Coordinates of N, CA and C in Angstrom, one line a residue:
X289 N 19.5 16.2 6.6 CA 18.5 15.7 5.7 C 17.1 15.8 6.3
X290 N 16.1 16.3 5.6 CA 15.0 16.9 6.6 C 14.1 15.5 5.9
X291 N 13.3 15.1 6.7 CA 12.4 14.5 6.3 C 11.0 14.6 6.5
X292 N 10.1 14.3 5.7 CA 8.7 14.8 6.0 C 7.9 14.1 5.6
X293 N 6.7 14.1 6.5 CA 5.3 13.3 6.9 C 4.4 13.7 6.9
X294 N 3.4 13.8 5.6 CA 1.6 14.0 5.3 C 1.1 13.4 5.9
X295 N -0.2 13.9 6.5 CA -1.2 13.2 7.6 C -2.8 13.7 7.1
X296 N -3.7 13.6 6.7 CA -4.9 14.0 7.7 C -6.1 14.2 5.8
X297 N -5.6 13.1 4.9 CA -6.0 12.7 3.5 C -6.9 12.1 3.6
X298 N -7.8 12.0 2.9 CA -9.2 11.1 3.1 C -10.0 11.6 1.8
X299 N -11.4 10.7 2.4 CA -12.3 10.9 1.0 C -13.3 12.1 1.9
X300 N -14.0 13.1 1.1 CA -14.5 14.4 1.8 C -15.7 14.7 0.1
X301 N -16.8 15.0 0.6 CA -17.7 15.5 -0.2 C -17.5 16.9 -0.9
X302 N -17.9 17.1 -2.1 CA -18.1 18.3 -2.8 C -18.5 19.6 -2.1
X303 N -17.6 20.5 -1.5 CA -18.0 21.7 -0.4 C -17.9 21.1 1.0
X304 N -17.0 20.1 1.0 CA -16.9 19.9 2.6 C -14.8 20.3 2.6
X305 N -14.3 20.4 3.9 CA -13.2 20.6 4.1 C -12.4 19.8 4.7
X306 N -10.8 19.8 4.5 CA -9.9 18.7 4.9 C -8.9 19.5 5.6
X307 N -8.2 19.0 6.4 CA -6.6 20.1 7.0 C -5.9 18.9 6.9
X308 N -4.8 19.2 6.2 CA -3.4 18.4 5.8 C -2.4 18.7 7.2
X309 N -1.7 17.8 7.6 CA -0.4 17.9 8.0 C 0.6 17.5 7.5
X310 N 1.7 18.0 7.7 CA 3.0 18.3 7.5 C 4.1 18.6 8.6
X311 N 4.6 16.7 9.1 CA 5.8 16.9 10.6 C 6.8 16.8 9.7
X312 N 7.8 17.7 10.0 CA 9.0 18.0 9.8 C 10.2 17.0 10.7
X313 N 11.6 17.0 10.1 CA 12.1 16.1 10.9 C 13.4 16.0 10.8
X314 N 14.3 16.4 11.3 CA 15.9 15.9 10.6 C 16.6 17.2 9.9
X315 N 15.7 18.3 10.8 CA 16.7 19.5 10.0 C 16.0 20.8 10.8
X316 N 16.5 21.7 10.6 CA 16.3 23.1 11.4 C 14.6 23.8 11.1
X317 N 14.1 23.3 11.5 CA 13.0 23.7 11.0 C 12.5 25.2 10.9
X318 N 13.0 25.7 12.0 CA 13.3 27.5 11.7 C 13.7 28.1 10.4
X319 N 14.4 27.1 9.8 CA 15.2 27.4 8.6 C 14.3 27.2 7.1
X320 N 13.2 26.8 7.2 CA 12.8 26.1 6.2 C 11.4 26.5 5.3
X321 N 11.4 26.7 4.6 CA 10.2 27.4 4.0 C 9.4 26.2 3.2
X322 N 8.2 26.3 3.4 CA 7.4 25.5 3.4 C 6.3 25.2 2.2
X323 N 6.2 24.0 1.7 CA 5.5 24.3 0.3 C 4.2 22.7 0.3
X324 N 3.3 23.3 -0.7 CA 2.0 22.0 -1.0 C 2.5 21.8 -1.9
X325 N 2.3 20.5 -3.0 CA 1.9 21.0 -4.0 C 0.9 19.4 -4.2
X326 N 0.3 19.9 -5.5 CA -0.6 18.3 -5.3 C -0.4 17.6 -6.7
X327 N -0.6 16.4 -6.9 CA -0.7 15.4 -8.7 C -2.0 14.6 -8.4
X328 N -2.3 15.3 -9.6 CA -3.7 14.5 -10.2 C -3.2 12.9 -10.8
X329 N -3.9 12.1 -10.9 CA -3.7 10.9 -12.0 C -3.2 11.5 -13.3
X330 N -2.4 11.6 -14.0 CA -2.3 11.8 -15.4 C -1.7 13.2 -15.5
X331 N -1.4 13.9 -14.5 CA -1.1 15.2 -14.7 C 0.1 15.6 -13.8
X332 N 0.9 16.8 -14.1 CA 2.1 17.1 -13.6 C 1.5 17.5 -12.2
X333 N 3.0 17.4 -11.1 CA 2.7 18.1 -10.0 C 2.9 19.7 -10.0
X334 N 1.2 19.7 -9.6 CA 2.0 21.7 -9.5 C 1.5 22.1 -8.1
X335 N 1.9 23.2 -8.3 CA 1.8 24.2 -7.1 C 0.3 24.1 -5.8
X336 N 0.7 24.2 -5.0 CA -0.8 24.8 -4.5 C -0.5 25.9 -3.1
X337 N 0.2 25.9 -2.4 CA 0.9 26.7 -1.6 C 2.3 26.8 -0.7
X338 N 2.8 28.0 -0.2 CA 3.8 27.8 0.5 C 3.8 29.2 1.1
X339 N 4.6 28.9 2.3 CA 5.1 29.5 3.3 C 6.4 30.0 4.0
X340 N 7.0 31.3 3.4 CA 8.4 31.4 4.3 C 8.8 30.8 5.9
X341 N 10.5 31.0 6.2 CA 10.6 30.0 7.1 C 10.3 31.0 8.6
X342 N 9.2 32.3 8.4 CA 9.3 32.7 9.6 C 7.5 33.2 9.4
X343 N 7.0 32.6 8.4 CA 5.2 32.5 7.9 C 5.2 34.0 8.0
X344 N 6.1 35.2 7.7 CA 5.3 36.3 7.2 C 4.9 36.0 5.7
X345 N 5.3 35.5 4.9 CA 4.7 35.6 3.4 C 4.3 34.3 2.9
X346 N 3.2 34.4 2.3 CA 2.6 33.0 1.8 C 2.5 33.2 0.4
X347 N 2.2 32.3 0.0 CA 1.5 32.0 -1.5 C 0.6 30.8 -1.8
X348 N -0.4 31.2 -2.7 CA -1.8 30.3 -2.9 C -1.5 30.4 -4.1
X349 N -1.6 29.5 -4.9 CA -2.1 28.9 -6.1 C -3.8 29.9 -6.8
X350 N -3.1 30.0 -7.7 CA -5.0 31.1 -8.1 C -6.4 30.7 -7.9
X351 N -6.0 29.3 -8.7 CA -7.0 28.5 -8.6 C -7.8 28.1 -7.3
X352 N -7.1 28.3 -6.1 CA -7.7 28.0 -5.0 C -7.6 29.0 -4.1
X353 N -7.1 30.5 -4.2 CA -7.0 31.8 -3.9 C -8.6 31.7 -2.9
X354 N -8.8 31.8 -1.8 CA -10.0 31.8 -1.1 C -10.2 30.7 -0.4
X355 N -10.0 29.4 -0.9 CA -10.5 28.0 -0.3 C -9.0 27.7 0.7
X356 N -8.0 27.8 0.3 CA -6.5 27.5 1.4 C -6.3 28.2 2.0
X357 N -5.9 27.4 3.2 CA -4.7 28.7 4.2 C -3.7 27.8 4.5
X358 N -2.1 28.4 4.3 CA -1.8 27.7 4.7 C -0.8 28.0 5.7
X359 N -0.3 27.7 7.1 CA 0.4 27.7 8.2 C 1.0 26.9 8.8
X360 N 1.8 27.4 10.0 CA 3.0 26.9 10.4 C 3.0 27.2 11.9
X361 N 3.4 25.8 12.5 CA 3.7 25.8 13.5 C 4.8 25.0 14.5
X362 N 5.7 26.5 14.7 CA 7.1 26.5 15.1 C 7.1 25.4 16.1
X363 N 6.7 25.2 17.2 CA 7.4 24.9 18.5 C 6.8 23.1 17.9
X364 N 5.5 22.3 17.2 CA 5.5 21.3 16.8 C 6.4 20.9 15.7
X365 N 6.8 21.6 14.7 CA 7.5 21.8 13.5 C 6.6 20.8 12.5
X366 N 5.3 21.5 12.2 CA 4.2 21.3 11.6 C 3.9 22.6 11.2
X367 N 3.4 21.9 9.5 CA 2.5 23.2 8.4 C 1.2 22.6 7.9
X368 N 0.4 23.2 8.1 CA -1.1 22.7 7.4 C -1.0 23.5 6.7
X369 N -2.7 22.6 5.6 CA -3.0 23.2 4.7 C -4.5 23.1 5.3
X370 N -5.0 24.1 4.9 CA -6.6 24.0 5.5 C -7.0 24.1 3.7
X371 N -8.4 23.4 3.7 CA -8.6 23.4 2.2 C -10.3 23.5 2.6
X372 N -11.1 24.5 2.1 CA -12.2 24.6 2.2 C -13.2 24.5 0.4
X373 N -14.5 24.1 0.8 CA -15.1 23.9 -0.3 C -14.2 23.4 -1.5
X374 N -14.3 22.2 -1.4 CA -13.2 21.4 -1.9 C -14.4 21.0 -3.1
X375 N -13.5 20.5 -4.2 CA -14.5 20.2 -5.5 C -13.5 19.1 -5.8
X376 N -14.4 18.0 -6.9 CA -14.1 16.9 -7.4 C -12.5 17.1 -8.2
X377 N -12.3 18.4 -8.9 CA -11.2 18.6 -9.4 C -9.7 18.7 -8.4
X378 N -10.5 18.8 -7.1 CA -9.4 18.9 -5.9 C -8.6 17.9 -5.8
X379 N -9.2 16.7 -6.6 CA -9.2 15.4 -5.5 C -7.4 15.2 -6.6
X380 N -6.8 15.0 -5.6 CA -5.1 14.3 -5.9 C -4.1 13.8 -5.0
X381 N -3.0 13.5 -4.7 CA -2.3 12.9 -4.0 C -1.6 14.6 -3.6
X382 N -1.5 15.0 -2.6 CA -1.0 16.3 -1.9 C 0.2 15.9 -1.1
X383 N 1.5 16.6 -1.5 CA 2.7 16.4 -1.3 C 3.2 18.5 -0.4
X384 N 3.6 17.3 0.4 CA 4.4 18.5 1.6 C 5.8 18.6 0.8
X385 N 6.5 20.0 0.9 CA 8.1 20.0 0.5 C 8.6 20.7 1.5
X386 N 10.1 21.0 1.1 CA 10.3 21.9 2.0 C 11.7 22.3 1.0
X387 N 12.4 24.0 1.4 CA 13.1 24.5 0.8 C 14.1 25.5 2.0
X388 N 14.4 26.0 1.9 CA 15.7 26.9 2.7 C 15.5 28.0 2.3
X389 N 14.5 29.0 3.7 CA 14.0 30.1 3.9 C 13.0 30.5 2.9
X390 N 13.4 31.1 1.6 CA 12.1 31.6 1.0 C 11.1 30.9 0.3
X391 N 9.9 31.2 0.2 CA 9.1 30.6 -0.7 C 9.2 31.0 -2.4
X392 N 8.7 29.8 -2.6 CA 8.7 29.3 -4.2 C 7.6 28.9 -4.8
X393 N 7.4 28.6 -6.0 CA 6.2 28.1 -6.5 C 6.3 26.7 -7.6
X394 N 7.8 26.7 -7.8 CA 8.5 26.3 -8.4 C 8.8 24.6 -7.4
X395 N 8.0 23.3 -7.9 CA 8.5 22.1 -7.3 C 10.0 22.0 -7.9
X396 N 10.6 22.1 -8.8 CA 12.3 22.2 -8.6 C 13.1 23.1 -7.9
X397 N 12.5 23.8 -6.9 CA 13.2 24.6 -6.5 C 13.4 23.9 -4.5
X398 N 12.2 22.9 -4.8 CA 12.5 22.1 -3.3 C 12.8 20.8 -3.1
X399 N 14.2 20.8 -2.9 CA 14.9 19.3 -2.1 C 14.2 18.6 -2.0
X400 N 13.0 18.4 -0.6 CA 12.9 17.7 0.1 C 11.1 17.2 -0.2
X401 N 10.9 16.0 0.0 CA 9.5 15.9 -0.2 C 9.0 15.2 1.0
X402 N 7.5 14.6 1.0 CA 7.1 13.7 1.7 C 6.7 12.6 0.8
X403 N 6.3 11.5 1.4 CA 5.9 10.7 0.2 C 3.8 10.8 -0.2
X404 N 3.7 12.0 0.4 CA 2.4 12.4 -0.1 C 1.0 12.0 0.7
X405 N 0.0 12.7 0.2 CA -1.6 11.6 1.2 C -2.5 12.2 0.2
X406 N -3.5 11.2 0.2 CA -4.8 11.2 -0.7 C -5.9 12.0 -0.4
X407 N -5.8 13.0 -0.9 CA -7.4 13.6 -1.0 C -8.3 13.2 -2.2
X408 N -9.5 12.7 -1.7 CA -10.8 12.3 -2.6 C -12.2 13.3 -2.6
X409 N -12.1 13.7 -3.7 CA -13.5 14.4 -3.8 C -14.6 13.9 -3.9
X410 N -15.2 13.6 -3.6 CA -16.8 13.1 -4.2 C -18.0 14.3 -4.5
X411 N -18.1 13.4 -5.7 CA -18.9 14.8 -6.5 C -20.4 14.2 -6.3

């Protein structure tokens, strides 16, 4: 059972940046392919990025194609999200997943969650 821990949510101004963490815990972390995704108030959770379980292939969300990066680090068993020039529409509850080896874009395609951290935009 892998369990997982968002860290690093806060309130951040219009064009300022945040980096999310994501500790991993209770499972092979070599094994694990890595995913964002975030929920607005009132709106489904969707996608925002992910990472295979050996970070040659990623995927960004369109919408934010430029402002994320997102990475992995083996020997802590930690994935950030770096999120730059961040806008008021950014602002949601950002949920770490995790899946078995490849990446997805698809939140039903990942088991495991965290229970989330708050990003706030101020416009």
């Amino acid at each position: 059972q892998v369990q997982l821990a968002e860290s690093g949510g806060g309130l951040v101004q219009t064009g300022g940046s945040v980096r999310l963490s994501c500790a991993a815990s209770g499972g092979t972390f070599g094994r694990l392919a890595m995913g964002w995704f975030r929920q607005a108030p009132g709106k489904e959770r969707e996608f925002v990025a992910a990472i295979d379980w050996n970070g040659s292939t990623t995927r960004v969300t369109d919408s934010m194609k430029g402002r994320v990066t997102i990475s992995r680090d083996h020997a802590n068993k930690l994935v950030y999200l770096q999120m730059n020039s961040l806008k008021p529409e950014d602002t949601a509850v950002y949920y770490c997943a995790s899946r078995i080896l490849w990446v997805s874009t698809s939140r039903d395609d990942f088991p495991s969650w965290g229970q989330g951290t708050q990003v706030t935009v101020s416009s």
